[in-house]
Amino acid sequence: MTVLALREGLSVARMAIGGAKLPVPTSFAVALFVGLALAFAAWGPGRTPALALLLPLLWVGAPSRATAFVLTGAYHLGVVRFLPEFAGNWFQSLTAGYGLWIAVGLLCGGAWALCWPKDRGALRVVLSAAAALVLTVVPPFGAVLPGHPLIGMGYLFPASNWFGVCAFLLVTVAGCWLARTWLPRRYPNRLCTGGVLMLVVAAFLWFVGATPDSNGGKVAGRIGALDSRWGGYPKRDSLEVMSRISQVGLATARLAGGDDGINTLIFAESVLGVYDPSLYPVIELEVLRKTRETGQTVVVGADLEYGDKQLQKIAIVFRPDGSSSYLTARQSVPVAEWKPWARENHFPGDWLATSTVDIGGGIRARIMFCYEEYLTGLHLLSEMQGEHQMVVAISNLWASENTLTSFVQASHTEGMARLFGRKWVRAVNFPRPKVNGA
C-alpha cells in the first residue's frame, strides 16, 4: 500500500513540477488515493505518524485548489476511518455516522484548500504554507482536524520541545517553497525530480520515524492508568454508579503496595456519569477511607451539571489528605456534546481554561479529555500554560469495538508527549464485553 501511494505521489509531483496535466476526474482520483494511502501508511499499528509530515508537501504540489482539497480531505478521512462506526453507535444511526465523517473531511480539506497558493511566487507560497499550518491548529478548523503533521515531529525528533515546533514550521514552509517555487524554475523539464525527492523524504521518514508504543501509556513511575470495560454512561443515582465507585475503590486498594505500589491511579473519562454531591458518602466509604491509609491519589472522570441543563466533563482529583479539586474539559465532541444551539445537554468549550493539576507525588500533569487528544492546538496551549511533568489522557470509547479507534487517538497524545519529552499515561473505558449468544 505504501509503495503504491508513493508511486501515485510521484505522479502528483510530476504534474505540479513538470506542468503535465491529467484529466480532472483522473487528477481527483489520484489525489483521493494519495490522501487515503498516506493516512493508512502513517496511522495504524506498526506504522510511523512521522509520514504525516509529507502532507504539506503533497498539498502544495497539487495542480489545483480542488485537487488540494480532495487530497487533504481524503487524508483526514483516512486518519479517522473508524469514525462512521463510533458516531453511528453514538447516534444509533450509521447514516449519521457517515454524515459526520464526511463533514470532517469537508472541513479539514476546506482549511487546506483555502490556503493553497495558486501561483508559484516565493512570497505567496511561503505565506500560504505558514497560514495553512496555523489555520489547521486554531479554531474553528483546529477543533475538528485529526492527524496534524506536527504530531509527526514527536516521532521523528522527540524531546525537541518548542525548538521542534519552530523547526517544523520553518522546514515545512521551506519545503513548500522548494517544491512549488524553486524546483520548477531550476528543473523545468525534469518531470521526475520532485517525485524522486518525495520518495527520498518518504523513505527517510519511514525508516527513521518511531512507531507508537501499543503497550505504552499504562504506567509512568508510580502513576498508573487503569482501563475499564464498563460500557456507556450510567444513569444518574443508579446501582451501576455505585458498582463503579466500588470497583474504583477495590482497584485502588489492590494496586497499593508500599514502595512498589501505584501512588496515583487514573480512571477514564465520565465513568461515574453525572456527578452528584449525594455520591460523596459512597466515595468516602468505598475509596477515600482506603486512600487515606495508603496515601494514594485517585483521578476519576465524571460529568458535572450546572446552569440551565448544561454539562461539563470533569476530572476529579481525590487526595489522601482529604482535599479534592477538579479540572474541566476544554473541548468536547462537536455535535455529539458541544452543541451551543441546543437547550440542554450542551458541553461548553473554553480553550483557555487551566489544563494542569497536581496529581500527587509532587507531579503536575496536564489532563487531556478524550476528544482533546486529537487537537494539536490544545496540546500546545497546555505547554504554554506552565510547567508540568507529564500528560494524563482520560478517554471514553464505549461506542467503538474497533481497536484502531483507541490506537490512533492514543498515537496523537503520545506524539505530542514525545515532542515535549514528557511521560504519559492514558485510561480508557471500552464497551462492555459481549456475552456469548447475545
Short mmCIF file of C-alpha atoms in Angstrom, two decimals:
data_model
loop_
_atom_site.label_atom_id
_atom_site.label_comp_id
_atom_site.label_asym_id
_atom_site.label_seq_id
_atom_site.Cartn_x
_atom_site.Cartn_y
_atom_site.Cartn_z
CA MET A 1 0.00 0.00 0.00
CA THR A 2 2.78 2.42 0.96
CA VAL A 3 4.77 1.71 -2.23
CA LEU A 4 1.69 2.30 -4.38
CA ALA A 5 0.98 5.53 -2.52
CA LEU A 6 4.48 6.78 -3.12
CA ARG A 7 4.21 5.93 -6.81
CA GLU A 8 0.99 7.91 -7.06
CA GLY A 9 2.69 10.70 -5.11
CA LEU A 10 5.32 10.72 -7.84
CA SER A 11 2.55 11.31 -10.38
CA VAL A 12 1.28 14.29 -8.38
CA ALA A 13 4.78 15.70 -8.17
CA ARG A 14 5.20 15.27 -11.92
CA MET A 15 2.01 17.19 -12.57
CA ALA A 16 2.95 20.03 -10.26
CA ILE A 17 6.62 20.38 -11.14
CA GLY A 18 6.67 19.46 -14.75
CA GLY A 19 3.45 21.15 -15.76
CA ALA A 20 1.89 17.93 -17.04
CA LYS A 21 -1.85 17.78 -16.72
CA LEU A 22 -4.20 14.90 -16.20
CA PRO A 23 -7.94 14.97 -16.91
CA VAL A 24 -9.81 16.42 -13.94
CA PRO A 25 -11.52 13.14 -12.92
CA THR A 26 -8.19 11.32 -13.07
CA SER A 27 -6.48 14.08 -11.09
CA PHE A 28 -9.15 13.85 -8.40
CA ALA A 29 -8.88 10.05 -8.29
CA VAL A 30 -5.10 10.22 -7.88
CA ALA A 31 -5.44 12.84 -5.14
CA LEU A 32 -8.07 10.76 -3.34
CA PHE A 33 -5.86 7.69 -3.45
CA VAL A 34 -2.74 9.52 -2.31
CA GLY A 35 -4.52 11.17 0.63
CA LEU A 36 -6.07 7.93 1.84
CA ALA A 37 -2.86 5.98 1.31
CA LEU A 38 -0.84 8.49 3.33
CA ALA A 39 -3.32 8.21 6.20
CA PHE A 40 -3.22 4.41 6.15
CA ALA A 41 0.60 4.42 5.93
CA ALA A 42 1.01 6.86 8.85
CA TRP A 43 -1.75 5.92 11.30
CA GLY A 44 -2.01 2.34 12.45
CA PRO A 45 -0.13 -0.36 14.38
CA GLY A 46 3.47 -0.78 13.25
CA ARG A 47 3.44 2.45 11.22
CA THR A 48 5.03 5.82 11.90
CA PRO A 49 2.99 9.03 12.11
CA ALA A 50 6.18 10.80 11.04
CA LEU A 51 4.91 10.19 7.49
CA ALA A 52 2.23 12.82 8.19
CA LEU A 53 4.99 15.37 7.62
CA LEU A 54 4.59 14.66 3.89
CA LEU A 55 1.08 16.14 3.82
CA PRO A 56 2.06 19.81 3.36
CA LEU A 57 4.43 18.87 0.52
CA LEU A 58 1.75 16.88 -1.28
CA TRP A 59 -0.74 19.69 -0.64
CA VAL A 60 1.45 22.42 -2.10
CA GLY A 61 2.32 20.18 -5.07
CA ALA A 62 -1.32 19.70 -6.04
CA PRO A 63 -2.09 21.10 -9.53
CA SER A 64 -5.25 22.93 -8.44
CA ARG A 65 -7.14 24.11 -5.38
CA ALA A 66 -9.80 21.47 -5.93
CA THR A 67 -7.20 18.72 -6.11
CA ALA A 68 -5.57 20.00 -2.92
CA PHE A 69 -9.00 19.88 -1.27
CA VAL A 70 -9.58 16.27 -2.33
CA LEU A 71 -6.11 15.13 -1.29
CA THR A 72 -6.11 16.68 2.18
CA GLY A 73 -9.76 15.88 2.85
CA ALA A 74 -9.12 12.24 1.95
CA TYR A 75 -6.09 12.16 4.25
CA HIS A 76 -8.05 13.36 7.28
CA LEU A 77 -10.92 10.98 6.49
CA GLY A 78 -8.38 8.17 6.39
CA VAL A 79 -6.94 9.12 9.77
CA VAL A 80 -10.36 8.72 11.42
CA ARG A 81 -11.57 5.88 9.18
CA PHE A 82 -13.24 4.33 12.24
CA LEU A 83 -15.47 7.37 12.87
CA PRO A 84 -18.57 6.11 10.99
CA GLU A 85 -18.84 3.15 13.38
CA PHE A 86 -18.23 5.23 16.51
CA ALA A 87 -20.58 8.06 15.57
CA GLY A 88 -23.10 5.58 14.20
CA ASN A 89 -23.26 3.78 17.55
CA TRP A 90 -23.41 7.09 19.42
CA PHE A 91 -26.36 8.41 17.42
CA GLN A 92 -27.76 4.93 16.73
CA SER A 93 -27.66 5.75 13.04
CA LEU A 94 -24.99 4.61 10.59
CA THR A 95 -26.21 7.34 8.23
CA ALA A 96 -25.42 9.96 10.85
CA GLY A 97 -22.04 8.32 11.40
CA TYR A 98 -21.08 8.58 7.74
CA GLY A 99 -22.53 12.07 7.52
CA LEU A 100 -20.33 13.34 10.36
CA TRP A 101 -17.31 11.55 8.92
CA ILE A 102 -17.78 13.23 5.55
CA ALA A 103 -18.30 16.58 7.30
CA VAL A 104 -14.89 16.18 8.98
CA GLY A 105 -13.30 15.60 5.59
CA LEU A 106 -15.02 18.63 4.06
CA LEU A 107 -13.96 20.95 6.89
CA CYS A 108 -10.38 19.71 7.01
CA GLY A 109 -9.95 19.72 3.24
CA GLY A 110 -11.51 23.17 3.15
CA ALA A 111 -8.93 24.56 5.59
CA TRP A 112 -6.02 23.41 3.42
CA ALA A 113 -7.73 24.40 0.15
CA LEU A 114 -8.40 27.90 1.49
CA CYS A 115 -4.66 28.47 1.87
CA TRP A 116 -3.44 26.72 -1.29
CA PRO A 117 -1.26 29.09 -3.40
CA LYS A 118 -2.48 29.39 -6.97
CA ASP A 119 0.71 30.96 -8.29
CA ARG A 120 4.32 29.99 -7.66
CA GLY A 121 5.69 33.30 -6.35
CA ALA A 122 8.06 32.72 -3.42
CA LEU A 123 6.34 35.13 -1.02
CA ARG A 124 2.89 33.83 -1.87
CA VAL A 125 3.94 30.21 -1.33
CA VAL A 126 5.74 30.95 1.94
CA LEU A 127 2.81 32.93 3.38
CA SER A 128 0.26 30.35 2.20
CA ALA A 129 2.16 27.45 3.75
CA ALA A 130 2.58 29.30 7.06
CA ALA A 131 -1.11 30.25 7.06
CA ALA A 132 -2.16 26.65 6.41
CA LEU A 133 -0.05 25.28 9.26
CA VAL A 134 -1.53 27.81 11.68
CA LEU A 135 -5.12 27.70 10.42
CA THR A 136 -5.24 23.93 10.87
CA VAL A 137 -4.27 24.25 14.55
CA VAL A 138 -6.56 27.04 15.78
CA PRO A 139 -10.40 27.05 15.93
CA PRO A 140 -12.63 26.54 14.11
CA PHE A 141 -10.70 24.16 11.84
CA GLY A 142 -8.30 23.15 14.60
CA ALA A 143 -11.27 21.97 16.66
CA VAL A 144 -12.10 19.19 14.19
CA LEU A 145 -8.81 18.32 12.46
CA PRO A 146 -7.11 14.99 13.30
CA GLY A 147 -3.66 13.83 12.16
CA HIS A 148 -1.95 17.23 12.06
CA PRO A 149 1.57 16.94 10.60
CA LEU A 150 3.12 18.50 13.71
CA ILE A 151 2.33 15.32 15.63
CA GLY A 152 4.75 13.51 13.35
CA MET A 153 7.60 15.61 14.74
CA GLY A 154 7.24 13.82 18.07
CA TYR A 155 8.04 10.53 16.36
CA LEU A 156 10.93 12.00 14.40
CA PHE A 157 12.61 14.39 16.86
CA PRO A 158 11.45 13.53 20.40
CA ALA A 159 12.09 15.96 23.26
CA SER A 160 12.78 18.79 20.80
CA ASN A 161 10.21 20.94 22.64
CA TRP A 162 9.46 24.40 21.23
CA PHE A 163 12.59 24.21 19.12
CA GLY A 164 10.96 21.26 17.38
CA VAL A 165 7.76 23.25 16.82
CA CYS A 166 9.70 26.16 15.31
CA ALA A 167 11.82 23.79 13.23
CA PHE A 168 8.66 22.14 11.93
CA LEU A 169 7.25 25.47 10.81
CA LEU A 170 10.48 26.67 9.20
CA VAL A 171 11.41 23.40 7.49
CA THR A 172 7.88 22.74 6.25
CA VAL A 173 7.50 26.25 4.84
CA ALA A 174 10.92 25.94 3.21
CA GLY A 175 9.95 22.54 1.81
CA CYS A 176 6.78 24.00 0.31
CA TRP A 177 8.79 26.82 -1.30
CA LEU A 178 11.27 24.30 -2.63
CA ALA A 179 8.54 22.09 -4.10
CA ARG A 180 6.38 24.79 -5.66
CA THR A 181 8.77 27.63 -6.49
CA TRP A 182 12.44 26.64 -6.67
CA LEU A 183 12.31 23.17 -8.27
CA PRO A 184 10.03 24.14 -11.20
CA ARG A 185 12.34 27.05 -12.03
CA ARG A 186 15.53 25.07 -11.58
CA TYR A 187 14.39 21.93 -13.38
CA PRO A 188 11.52 22.93 -15.67
CA ASN A 189 11.87 19.92 -17.96
CA ARG A 190 12.75 17.19 -15.47
CA LEU A 191 9.46 15.61 -14.54
CA CYS A 192 10.89 13.09 -12.07
CA THR A 193 12.98 15.43 -9.91
CA GLY A 194 10.24 16.34 -7.45
CA GLY A 195 8.92 12.80 -7.33
CA VAL A 196 12.35 11.36 -6.59
CA LEU A 197 12.91 13.86 -3.79
CA MET A 198 9.49 12.99 -2.37
CA LEU A 199 10.40 9.31 -2.38
CA VAL A 200 13.68 10.05 -0.61
CA VAL A 201 11.92 12.07 2.09
CA ALA A 202 9.25 9.39 2.49
CA ALA A 203 11.87 6.66 2.81
CA PHE A 204 13.74 8.70 5.41
CA LEU A 205 10.58 9.25 7.47
CA TRP A 206 9.56 5.60 7.17
CA PHE A 207 12.87 4.20 8.38
CA VAL A 208 13.83 6.88 10.93
CA GLY A 209 10.43 7.73 12.41
CA ALA A 210 9.40 5.88 15.58
CA THR A 211 6.20 3.87 15.84
CA PRO A 212 3.61 4.30 18.62
CA ASP A 213 4.01 2.04 21.63
CA SER A 214 0.94 -0.19 21.58
CA ASN A 215 1.65 -1.26 25.17
CA GLY A 216 2.55 2.19 26.45
CA GLY A 217 0.64 4.73 28.46
CA LYS A 218 -0.25 2.48 31.39
CA VAL A 219 2.45 3.20 33.99
CA ALA A 220 4.87 6.10 34.40
CA GLY A 221 6.87 5.86 37.59
CA ARG A 222 4.32 5.35 40.35
CA ILE A 223 1.42 6.76 38.35
CA GLY A 224 -0.85 4.21 36.71
CA ALA A 225 -3.83 4.36 34.36
CA LEU A 226 -6.48 1.69 34.55
CA ASP A 227 -8.66 0.72 31.58
CA SER A 228 -12.23 -0.40 32.17
CA ARG A 229 -14.93 -2.20 30.22
CA TRP A 230 -17.98 -0.61 31.77
CA GLY A 231 -19.72 0.42 28.56
CA GLY A 232 -21.90 3.51 28.14
CA TYR A 233 -22.74 6.27 30.59
CA PRO A 234 -24.57 5.09 33.72
CA LYS A 235 -27.91 6.57 34.68
CA ARG A 236 -27.83 9.08 37.50
CA ASP A 237 -28.12 7.56 41.02
CA SER A 238 -28.30 4.06 39.56
CA LEU A 239 -26.83 0.91 41.07
CA GLU A 240 -24.39 0.94 38.16
CA VAL A 241 -22.83 4.14 39.51
CA MET A 242 -22.48 2.58 42.98
CA SER A 243 -20.90 -0.52 41.44
CA ARG A 244 -18.36 1.55 39.54
CA ILE A 245 -17.39 3.53 42.64
CA SER A 246 -16.89 0.24 44.48
CA GLN A 247 -14.68 -1.07 41.67
CA VAL A 248 -12.62 2.12 41.76
CA GLY A 249 -12.02 1.56 45.47
CA LEU A 250 -11.12 -2.11 45.04
CA ALA A 251 -8.71 -1.41 42.19
CA THR A 252 -7.04 1.40 44.09
CA ALA A 253 -6.50 -0.75 47.19
CA ARG A 254 -5.27 -3.68 45.12
CA LEU A 255 -2.58 -1.58 43.44
CA ALA A 256 -1.30 -0.04 46.68
CA GLY A 257 1.90 -1.65 47.80
CA GLY A 258 4.35 0.41 49.80
CA ASP A 259 7.43 1.47 47.87
CA ASP A 260 6.49 -0.55 44.79
CA GLY A 261 2.80 0.31 44.54
CA ILE A 262 0.90 2.86 42.49
CA ASN A 263 0.69 6.22 44.24
CA THR A 264 -1.71 7.82 41.76
CA LEU A 265 -4.37 5.89 39.89
CA ILE A 266 -6.15 7.33 36.84
CA PHE A 267 -9.62 6.23 35.69
CA ALA A 268 -11.32 7.04 32.41
CA GLU A 269 -13.46 9.99 31.32
CA SER A 270 -17.08 10.24 32.52
CA VAL A 271 -17.12 6.74 34.04
CA LEU A 272 -19.18 7.97 37.02
CA GLY A 273 -21.77 9.63 34.79
CA VAL A 274 -23.30 12.87 36.11
CA TYR A 275 -21.67 13.62 39.47
CA ASP A 276 -23.99 14.46 42.32
CA PRO A 277 -22.90 15.60 45.81
CA SER A 278 -25.05 12.79 47.24
CA LEU A 279 -22.43 10.37 45.87
CA TYR A 280 -19.74 11.69 48.19
CA PRO A 281 -20.62 9.48 51.18
CA VAL A 282 -20.32 6.44 48.92
CA ILE A 283 -16.98 7.66 47.56
CA GLU A 284 -15.83 8.33 51.13
CA LEU A 285 -16.74 4.80 52.20
CA GLU A 286 -15.50 2.90 49.14
CA VAL A 287 -12.48 4.96 48.08
CA LEU A 288 -11.28 7.74 50.36
CA ARG A 289 -11.01 5.75 53.60
CA LYS A 290 -8.67 3.38 51.81
CA THR A 291 -6.59 6.09 50.14
CA ARG A 292 -6.04 7.87 53.45
CA GLU A 293 -4.44 4.70 54.73
CA THR A 294 -2.39 4.00 51.59
CA GLY A 295 -1.50 7.62 50.76
CA GLN A 296 -2.83 7.30 47.21
CA THR A 297 -4.35 9.92 44.92
CA VAL A 298 -7.25 8.97 42.66
CA VAL A 299 -8.26 10.79 39.46
CA VAL A 300 -11.63 9.80 38.03
CA GLY A 301 -13.78 11.20 35.24
CA ALA A 302 -17.36 12.39 35.64
CA ASP A 303 -19.83 14.90 34.19
CA LEU A 304 -20.98 17.95 36.11
CA GLU A 305 -24.37 19.56 35.59
CA TYR A 306 -24.73 23.30 36.07
CA GLY A 307 -26.78 26.25 34.93
CA ASP A 308 -29.70 25.59 32.62
CA LYS A 309 -29.18 21.86 31.98
CA GLN A 310 -25.66 22.36 30.69
CA LEU A 311 -22.92 19.83 31.34
CA GLN A 312 -19.17 19.81 31.71
CA LYS A 313 -16.73 16.94 31.62
CA ILE A 314 -14.51 16.97 34.68
CA ALA A 315 -11.58 15.06 36.15
CA ILE A 316 -11.94 14.87 39.93
CA VAL A 317 -8.71 14.56 41.90
CA PHE A 318 -9.16 12.96 45.35
CA ARG A 319 -6.05 13.34 47.53
CA PRO A 320 -5.10 11.35 50.64
CA ASP A 321 -5.12 14.46 52.85
CA GLY A 322 -8.86 14.80 52.24
CA SER A 323 -8.61 17.64 49.74
CA SER A 324 -10.02 17.43 46.23
CA SER A 325 -10.23 19.53 43.09
CA TYR A 326 -11.35 19.14 39.53
CA LEU A 327 -10.43 20.24 36.03
CA THR A 328 -12.92 20.82 33.23
CA ALA A 329 -12.61 19.73 29.61
CA ARG A 330 -11.80 22.47 27.15
CA GLN A 331 -13.39 20.95 24.04
CA SER A 332 -15.95 18.18 23.82
CA VAL A 333 -17.00 16.36 20.66
CA PRO A 334 -18.74 18.76 18.24
CA VAL A 335 -22.39 17.94 17.50
CA ALA A 336 -22.48 15.00 19.92
CA GLU A 337 -21.61 17.06 23.02
CA TRP A 338 -20.52 20.56 22.04
CA LYS A 339 -23.77 21.92 20.59
CA PRO A 340 -24.37 25.56 21.56
CA TRP A 341 -27.63 25.58 19.62
CA ALA A 342 -29.18 23.02 21.98
CA ARG A 343 -31.20 23.95 25.05
CA GLU A 344 -29.90 21.06 27.13
CA ASN A 345 -27.06 18.55 27.30
CA HIS A 346 -24.63 21.05 25.81
CA PHE A 347 -20.97 20.85 26.86
CA PRO A 348 -19.47 24.38 26.51
CA GLY A 349 -15.85 24.76 25.48
CA ASP A 350 -13.09 27.03 26.73
CA TRP A 351 -9.72 26.56 25.07
CA LEU A 352 -8.02 28.92 27.53
CA ALA A 353 -9.15 27.10 30.68
CA THR A 354 -6.50 25.68 33.00
CA SER A 355 -5.47 22.18 31.98
CA THR A 356 -2.81 21.24 34.57
CA VAL A 357 -3.28 19.92 38.10
CA ASP A 358 -1.32 18.36 40.96
CA ILE A 359 -1.88 14.59 40.85
CA GLY A 360 0.25 13.65 43.85
CA GLY A 361 3.87 12.80 44.47
CA GLY A 362 4.93 16.31 43.54
CA ILE A 363 3.81 15.68 39.94
CA ARG A 364 1.84 18.21 37.98
CA ALA A 365 0.15 16.90 34.85
CA ARG A 366 -1.95 18.18 32.03
CA ILE A 367 -5.26 16.38 31.57
CA MET A 368 -6.45 15.66 28.03
CA PHE A 369 -10.10 14.63 27.82
CA CYS A 370 -10.77 12.03 25.11
CA TYR A 371 -11.59 14.11 22.00
CA GLU A 372 -8.99 16.69 23.05
CA GLU A 373 -6.27 14.14 22.31
CA TYR A 374 -6.71 14.86 18.58
CA LEU A 375 -6.41 18.64 18.93
CA THR A 376 -2.85 19.82 18.44
CA GLY A 377 -3.74 23.37 19.45
CA LEU A 378 -4.87 22.26 22.91
CA HIS A 379 -1.65 20.33 23.48
CA LEU A 380 0.33 23.44 22.56
CA LEU A 381 -1.79 25.68 24.79
CA SER A 382 -1.14 23.34 27.71
CA GLU A 383 2.59 23.63 27.09
CA MET A 384 2.23 27.42 27.20
CA GLN A 385 0.27 27.41 30.45
CA GLY A 386 3.14 26.49 32.72
CA GLU A 387 5.50 23.80 33.87
CA HIS A 388 4.19 20.27 34.22
CA GLN A 389 5.94 16.93 34.19
CA MET A 390 3.61 14.59 32.33
CA VAL A 391 0.49 14.08 30.23
CA VAL A 392 -2.60 12.26 31.51
CA ALA A 393 -5.28 11.32 28.97
CA ILE A 394 -8.71 10.06 30.01
CA SER A 395 -10.96 8.68 27.28
CA ASN A 396 -14.34 7.03 26.97
CA LEU A 397 -14.67 4.92 23.81
CA TRP A 398 -17.74 2.93 24.81
CA ALA A 399 -19.22 3.34 21.32
CA SER A 400 -16.48 1.60 19.34
CA GLU A 401 -15.49 -2.06 19.12
CA ASN A 402 -12.70 -1.19 16.68
CA THR A 403 -9.30 -1.32 18.42
CA LEU A 404 -7.97 1.16 15.85
CA THR A 405 -10.09 3.90 17.43
CA SER A 406 -8.14 3.84 20.67
CA PHE A 407 -4.79 3.22 18.95
CA VAL A 408 -4.97 6.22 16.62
CA GLN A 409 -6.32 8.50 19.34
CA ALA A 410 -3.52 7.45 21.70
CA SER A 411 -0.97 8.00 18.94
CA HIS A 412 -1.87 11.69 18.91
CA THR A 413 -1.27 12.05 22.64
CA GLU A 414 1.92 10.01 22.52
CA GLY A 415 3.24 12.08 19.61
CA MET A 416 2.76 15.39 21.41
CA ALA A 417 4.12 13.96 24.67
CA ARG A 418 7.19 12.71 22.78
CA LEU A 419 7.67 16.10 21.14
CA PHE A 420 7.97 17.80 24.53
CA GLY A 421 9.78 14.92 26.23
CA ARG A 422 7.00 14.13 28.70
CA LYS A 423 5.93 10.84 30.21
CA TRP A 424 2.32 9.95 29.60
CA VAL A 425 -0.43 7.64 30.82
CA ARG A 426 -3.89 7.03 29.41
CA ALA A 427 -7.02 5.49 30.92
CA VAL A 428 -9.79 4.31 28.58
CA ASN A 429 -13.28 2.97 29.12
CA PHE A 430 -14.25 0.44 26.45
CA PRO A 431 -17.56 -1.23 25.54
CA ARG A 432 -18.81 -4.00 27.81
CA PRO A 433 -17.63 -7.46 26.81
CA LYS A 434 -20.20 -9.21 24.68
CA VAL A 435 -21.94 -12.14 26.33
CA ASN A 436 -21.83 -15.35 24.31
CA GLY A 437 -25.06 -15.83 22.44
CA ALA A 438 -26.11 -12.22 22.89
#
